[in-house]
Amino acid sequence: GQSLEQPSEVTAVEGAIVQINCTYQTSGFYGLSWYQQHDGGAPTFLSYNALDGLEETGRFSSFLSRSDSYGYLLLQELQMKDSASYFCAFCSGGYQKVTFGIGTKLQVIP
Amino acid sequence: KAGVTQTPRYLIKTRGQQVTLSCSPISGHRSVSWYQQTPGQGLQFLFEYFSETQRNKGNFPGRFSGRQFSNSRSEMNVSTLELGDSALYLCASSLDGFSGANVLTFGAGSRLTVL
């Protein structure tokens, strides 16, 4: 089957660093994406890893290890506005059938 | 440019009724996909359309259907509503539908409540 696993909740302090892990299982794999969704808002794309390694976009970085079927999203210099749900996702087919993880609710506290 | 527009934003229906939701993708985007989001299940893929053709379908009953028009606008329909259909229905568009998970732009969603 196809699935992704990620922690349901994470709490971190403003200014700190937090890592959200994601493990996946699929028969076909094109890459791992991360989306952010604030309460009441739409998911928005954050990052995508097609190859192994680290991708950095400002305060956010994402990592992928295909051999371990594992990735993570790293958020640095946490701000209160980073409080949101974060979803890992993959597209295992040629078309846009995207499977999402259950989402990790990040709470940033002062 | 305008984003993905979904209408209506909120609606309340009763069991047994049917509902139609609309999605206008970003101009030039030809792929439209639909997702159901609930607190316990996360985002579940419903179906994806490209050039008026359904190319992928998720594991939902036949009560859930959709279509896409020649201008790429899409509608989804849920018939014989059940309480469990209460959810946020999200539409996402992408340019060509072949580029993997990194190109989805979501609308704000239609929140359906079934009483």
Short mmCIF file of N, CA and C in Angstrom, two decimals, chain A:
data_model
loop_
_atom_site.label_atom_id
_atom_site.label_comp_id
_atom_site.label_asym_id
_atom_site.label_seq_id
_atom_site.Cartn_x
_atom_site.Cartn_y
_atom_site.Cartn_z
N GLY A 1 0.83 -1.19 0.00
CA GLY A 1 0.00 0.00 0.00
C GLY A 1 0.86 1.24 0.00
N GLN A 2 0.20 2.38 -0.06
CA GLN A 2 0.89 3.65 -0.05
C GLN A 2 0.50 4.42 1.19
N SER A 3 1.48 4.85 1.95
CA SER A 3 1.17 5.58 3.17
C SER A 3 2.35 6.44 3.58
N LEU A 4 2.04 7.43 4.40
CA LEU A 4 3.06 8.26 5.01
C LEU A 4 2.76 8.36 6.49
N GLU A 5 3.79 8.36 7.30
CA GLU A 5 3.62 8.50 8.74
C GLU A 5 4.41 9.70 9.24
N GLN A 6 3.76 10.49 10.05
CA GLN A 6 4.40 11.65 10.66
C GLN A 6 3.78 11.87 12.02
N PRO A 7 4.47 12.53 12.94
CA PRO A 7 3.90 12.75 14.27
C PRO A 7 2.68 13.64 14.19
N SER A 8 1.75 13.43 15.09
CA SER A 8 0.51 14.19 15.03
C SER A 8 0.67 15.60 15.60
N GLU A 9 1.52 15.74 16.61
CA GLU A 9 1.68 17.06 17.23
C GLU A 9 3.13 17.27 17.64
N VAL A 10 3.57 18.51 17.53
CA VAL A 10 4.90 18.91 18.00
C VAL A 10 4.77 20.30 18.61
N THR A 11 5.45 20.49 19.73
CA THR A 11 5.47 21.82 20.37
C THR A 11 6.92 22.28 20.45
N ALA A 12 7.17 23.53 20.11
CA ALA A 12 8.52 24.07 20.15
C ALA A 12 8.48 25.53 20.57
N VAL A 13 9.62 26.01 21.03
CA VAL A 13 9.72 27.37 21.56
C VAL A 13 10.11 28.34 20.46
N GLU A 14 9.56 29.51 20.51
CA GLU A 14 9.89 30.57 19.57
C GLU A 14 11.41 30.79 19.53
N GLY A 15 11.96 30.86 18.31
CA GLY A 15 13.39 31.04 18.14
C GLY A 15 14.18 29.75 18.05
N ALA A 16 13.55 28.65 18.39
CA ALA A 16 14.24 27.36 18.38
C ALA A 16 14.17 26.71 16.99
N ILE A 17 14.68 25.47 16.93
CA ILE A 17 14.65 24.67 15.70
C ILE A 17 13.77 23.45 15.95
N VAL A 18 12.97 23.08 14.96
CA VAL A 18 12.15 21.88 15.10
C VAL A 18 12.26 21.04 13.83
N GLN A 19 12.24 19.74 14.02
CA GLN A 19 12.32 18.81 12.90
C GLN A 19 11.07 17.94 12.89
N ILE A 20 10.40 17.87 11.75
CA ILE A 20 9.21 17.04 11.60
C ILE A 20 9.56 15.91 10.65
N ASN A 21 9.49 14.70 11.17
CA ASN A 21 9.88 13.52 10.41
C ASN A 21 8.72 12.92 9.63
N CYS A 22 9.07 12.24 8.56
CA CYS A 22 8.06 11.59 7.72
C CYS A 22 8.66 10.33 7.13
N THR A 23 8.02 9.21 7.37
CA THR A 23 8.42 7.98 6.71
C THR A 23 7.30 7.56 5.75
N TYR A 24 7.69 6.93 4.68
CA TYR A 24 6.68 6.63 3.67
C TYR A 24 6.85 5.21 3.13
N GLN A 25 5.77 4.75 2.54
CA GLN A 25 5.75 3.43 1.92
C GLN A 25 4.98 3.54 0.62
N THR A 26 5.63 3.17 -0.47
CA THR A 26 4.98 3.25 -1.76
C THR A 26 5.74 2.39 -2.76
N SER A 27 5.05 1.95 -3.79
CA SER A 27 5.70 1.14 -4.80
C SER A 27 6.36 1.99 -5.88
N GLY A 28 5.89 3.19 -6.07
CA GLY A 28 6.48 4.12 -7.03
C GLY A 28 6.67 5.45 -6.35
N PHE A 29 7.71 6.16 -6.73
CA PHE A 29 8.02 7.37 -5.97
C PHE A 29 8.70 8.38 -6.86
N TYR A 30 8.16 9.61 -6.86
CA TYR A 30 8.74 10.69 -7.66
C TYR A 30 9.42 11.74 -6.80
N GLY A 31 9.12 11.73 -5.52
CA GLY A 31 9.72 12.75 -4.65
C GLY A 31 8.79 13.06 -3.50
N LEU A 32 9.30 13.76 -2.51
CA LEU A 32 8.55 14.07 -1.30
C LEU A 32 8.33 15.58 -1.21
N SER A 33 7.09 15.94 -0.96
CA SER A 33 6.74 17.36 -0.83
C SER A 33 6.29 17.67 0.59
N TRP A 34 6.33 18.93 0.92
CA TRP A 34 5.84 19.42 2.21
C TRP A 34 4.91 20.60 1.96
N TYR A 35 3.80 20.58 2.70
CA TYR A 35 2.82 21.64 2.61
C TYR A 35 2.54 22.16 4.02
N GLN A 36 2.20 23.43 4.08
CA GLN A 36 1.84 24.08 5.33
C GLN A 36 0.37 24.50 5.25
N GLN A 37 -0.35 24.30 6.35
CA GLN A 37 -1.74 24.73 6.38
C GLN A 37 -2.04 25.38 7.73
N HIS A 38 -2.37 26.66 7.69
CA HIS A 38 -2.83 27.33 8.90
C HIS A 38 -4.30 27.01 9.12
N ASP A 39 -4.71 27.08 10.38
CA ASP A 39 -6.12 26.81 10.71
C ASP A 39 -7.04 27.68 9.85
N GLY A 40 -7.99 27.03 9.18
CA GLY A 40 -8.94 27.75 8.36
C GLY A 40 -8.41 28.15 7.00
N GLY A 41 -7.17 27.78 6.71
CA GLY A 41 -6.57 28.18 5.44
C GLY A 41 -6.37 27.02 4.50
N ALA A 42 -5.86 27.32 3.33
CA ALA A 42 -5.57 26.29 2.33
C ALA A 42 -4.14 25.79 2.50
N PRO A 43 -3.89 24.54 2.17
CA PRO A 43 -2.50 24.06 2.16
C PRO A 43 -1.69 24.85 1.14
N THR A 44 -0.47 25.20 1.51
CA THR A 44 0.43 25.87 0.58
C THR A 44 1.74 25.11 0.49
N PHE A 45 2.28 25.05 -0.70
CA PHE A 45 3.50 24.30 -0.95
C PHE A 45 4.68 24.95 -0.25
N LEU A 46 5.52 24.12 0.37
CA LEU A 46 6.73 24.61 1.04
C LEU A 46 8.00 24.16 0.34
N SER A 47 8.10 22.86 0.07
CA SER A 47 9.38 22.33 -0.38
C SER A 47 9.16 21.00 -1.08
N TYR A 48 10.12 20.65 -1.93
CA TYR A 48 10.05 19.39 -2.67
C TYR A 48 11.44 18.80 -2.81
N ASN A 49 11.57 17.50 -2.54
CA ASN A 49 12.83 16.78 -2.73
C ASN A 49 12.61 15.67 -3.73
N ALA A 50 13.22 15.80 -4.88
CA ALA A 50 13.19 14.71 -5.86
C ALA A 50 14.38 13.77 -5.66
N LEU A 51 15.48 14.33 -5.18
CA LEU A 51 16.70 13.55 -4.98
C LEU A 51 17.08 13.54 -3.51
N ASP A 52 17.94 12.59 -3.14
CA ASP A 52 18.45 12.53 -1.77
C ASP A 52 19.19 13.82 -1.43
N GLY A 53 19.07 14.21 -0.19
CA GLY A 53 19.82 15.36 0.27
C GLY A 53 18.94 16.44 0.84
N LEU A 54 19.56 17.57 1.07
CA LEU A 54 18.93 18.69 1.74
C LEU A 54 18.59 19.80 0.75
N GLU A 55 17.37 20.30 0.84
CA GLU A 55 16.94 21.46 0.08
C GLU A 55 16.64 22.59 1.06
N GLU A 56 17.21 23.76 0.82
CA GLU A 56 17.04 24.86 1.75
C GLU A 56 16.30 26.01 1.10
N THR A 57 15.27 26.49 1.81
CA THR A 57 14.51 27.64 1.34
C THR A 57 14.29 28.56 2.52
N GLY A 58 15.21 29.49 2.69
CA GLY A 58 15.11 30.43 3.80
C GLY A 58 15.22 29.71 5.13
N ARG A 59 14.24 29.90 6.00
CA ARG A 59 14.28 29.27 7.32
C ARG A 59 13.88 27.80 7.26
N PHE A 60 13.33 27.37 6.13
CA PHE A 60 12.87 26.00 6.01
C PHE A 60 13.84 25.17 5.18
N SER A 61 14.06 23.94 5.62
CA SER A 61 14.87 22.99 4.87
C SER A 61 14.13 21.66 4.85
N SER A 62 14.34 20.90 3.80
CA SER A 62 13.73 19.57 3.73
C SER A 62 14.79 18.59 3.29
N PHE A 63 14.68 17.39 3.83
CA PHE A 63 15.67 16.35 3.57
C PHE A 63 14.98 15.09 3.10
N LEU A 64 15.65 14.36 2.22
CA LEU A 64 15.11 13.09 1.74
C LEU A 64 16.21 12.04 1.69
N SER A 65 15.86 10.83 2.14
CA SER A 65 16.71 9.65 1.97
C SER A 65 15.84 8.57 1.34
N ARG A 66 16.02 8.34 0.07
CA ARG A 66 15.21 7.33 -0.63
C ARG A 66 15.49 5.93 -0.11
N SER A 67 16.74 5.65 0.22
CA SER A 67 17.08 4.31 0.69
C SER A 67 16.41 3.99 2.02
N ASP A 68 16.15 5.01 2.83
CA ASP A 68 15.49 4.82 4.12
C ASP A 68 14.00 5.13 4.08
N SER A 69 13.49 5.55 2.90
CA SER A 69 12.08 5.96 2.77
C SER A 69 11.73 6.94 3.87
N TYR A 70 12.54 7.96 3.98
CA TYR A 70 12.46 8.89 5.11
C TYR A 70 12.79 10.30 4.67
N GLY A 71 12.07 11.22 5.24
CA GLY A 71 12.37 12.62 5.01
C GLY A 71 12.03 13.44 6.23
N TYR A 72 12.48 14.67 6.24
CA TYR A 72 12.09 15.55 7.33
C TYR A 72 12.05 16.99 6.86
N LEU A 73 11.29 17.76 7.59
CA LEU A 73 11.20 19.20 7.39
C LEU A 73 11.82 19.87 8.60
N LEU A 74 12.74 20.77 8.37
CA LEU A 74 13.44 21.46 9.44
C LEU A 74 13.05 22.94 9.41
N LEU A 75 12.56 23.42 10.51
CA LEU A 75 12.20 24.83 10.61
C LEU A 75 13.12 25.49 11.62
N GLN A 76 13.80 26.52 11.18
CA GLN A 76 14.74 27.22 12.05
C GLN A 76 14.18 28.57 12.46
N GLU A 77 14.74 29.11 13.54
CA GLU A 77 14.35 30.44 14.04
C GLU A 77 12.82 30.56 14.07
N LEU A 78 12.21 29.61 14.78
CA LEU A 78 10.76 29.52 14.80
C LEU A 78 10.11 30.84 15.18
N GLN A 79 9.02 31.14 14.47
CA GLN A 79 8.22 32.31 14.77
C GLN A 79 6.81 31.85 15.10
N MET A 80 6.09 32.70 15.81
CA MET A 80 4.72 32.34 16.21
C MET A 80 3.87 32.02 14.99
N LYS A 81 4.12 32.71 13.89
CA LYS A 81 3.33 32.48 12.67
C LYS A 81 3.59 31.12 12.03
N ASP A 82 4.61 30.40 12.53
CA ASP A 82 4.87 29.05 12.01
C ASP A 82 3.93 28.02 12.61
N SER A 83 3.14 28.43 13.61
CA SER A 83 2.15 27.52 14.18
C SER A 83 1.14 27.17 13.09
N ALA A 84 1.11 25.91 12.72
CA ALA A 84 0.30 25.44 11.60
C ALA A 84 0.42 23.92 11.54
N SER A 85 -0.29 23.33 10.61
CA SER A 85 -0.12 21.90 10.34
C SER A 85 0.78 21.73 9.14
N TYR A 86 1.64 20.73 9.21
CA TYR A 86 2.59 20.46 8.14
C TYR A 86 2.37 19.04 7.62
N PHE A 87 2.23 18.94 6.31
CA PHE A 87 1.93 17.66 5.68
C PHE A 87 3.08 17.25 4.75
N CYS A 88 3.49 16.00 4.89
CA CYS A 88 4.36 15.45 3.86
C CYS A 88 3.47 14.74 2.84
N ALA A 89 3.96 14.65 1.61
CA ALA A 89 3.12 14.10 0.55
C ALA A 89 3.99 13.56 -0.57
N PHE A 90 3.46 12.59 -1.28
CA PHE A 90 4.17 12.14 -2.48
C PHE A 90 3.18 11.85 -3.59
N CYS A 91 3.73 11.88 -4.80
CA CYS A 91 2.96 11.50 -5.99
C CYS A 91 3.63 10.25 -6.54
N SER A 92 2.92 9.15 -6.49
CA SER A 92 3.53 7.90 -6.88
C SER A 92 3.15 7.46 -8.29
N GLY A 93 2.31 8.21 -8.91
CA GLY A 93 1.91 7.87 -10.27
C GLY A 93 2.31 8.97 -11.24
N GLY A 94 2.02 8.79 -12.50
CA GLY A 94 2.38 9.79 -13.49
C GLY A 94 1.48 11.00 -13.45
N TYR A 95 0.33 10.88 -12.82
CA TYR A 95 -0.61 11.99 -12.77
C TYR A 95 -0.69 12.51 -11.34
N GLN A 96 -1.54 13.50 -11.16
CA GLN A 96 -1.55 14.19 -9.87
C GLN A 96 -2.40 13.47 -8.83
N LYS A 97 -2.14 12.19 -8.59
CA LYS A 97 -2.77 11.51 -7.47
C LYS A 97 -1.80 11.58 -6.32
N VAL A 98 -2.00 12.55 -5.47
CA VAL A 98 -1.07 12.83 -4.40
C VAL A 98 -1.59 12.25 -3.10
N THR A 99 -0.72 11.54 -2.40
CA THR A 99 -1.06 10.98 -1.10
C THR A 99 -0.41 11.84 -0.03
N PHE A 100 -1.23 12.25 0.93
CA PHE A 100 -0.75 13.11 2.02
C PHE A 100 -0.66 12.33 3.33
N GLY A 101 0.29 12.73 4.15
CA GLY A 101 0.32 12.24 5.51
C GLY A 101 -0.81 12.87 6.31
N ILE A 102 -0.99 12.42 7.51
CA ILE A 102 -2.09 12.88 8.35
C ILE A 102 -1.88 14.32 8.85
N GLY A 103 -0.64 14.78 8.75
CA GLY A 103 -0.33 16.14 9.16
C GLY A 103 0.23 16.22 10.58
N THR A 104 1.18 17.11 10.78
CA THR A 104 1.76 17.36 12.09
C THR A 104 1.38 18.77 12.51
N LYS A 105 0.68 18.87 13.62
CA LYS A 105 0.28 20.18 14.12
C LYS A 105 1.40 20.73 14.98
N LEU A 106 2.01 21.81 14.50
CA LEU A 106 3.10 22.46 15.21
C LEU A 106 2.56 23.63 16.01
N GLN A 107 2.85 23.62 17.29
CA GLN A 107 2.51 24.76 18.14
C GLN A 107 3.80 25.42 18.59
N VAL A 108 3.93 26.68 18.27
CA VAL A 108 5.10 27.46 18.70
C VAL A 108 4.68 28.28 19.92
N ILE A 109 5.42 28.11 21.00
CA ILE A 109 5.09 28.81 22.24
C ILE A 109 6.15 29.86 22.57
N PRO A 110 5.76 30.90 23.28
CA PRO A 110 6.72 31.98 23.57
C PRO A 110 7.83 31.49 24.51
#
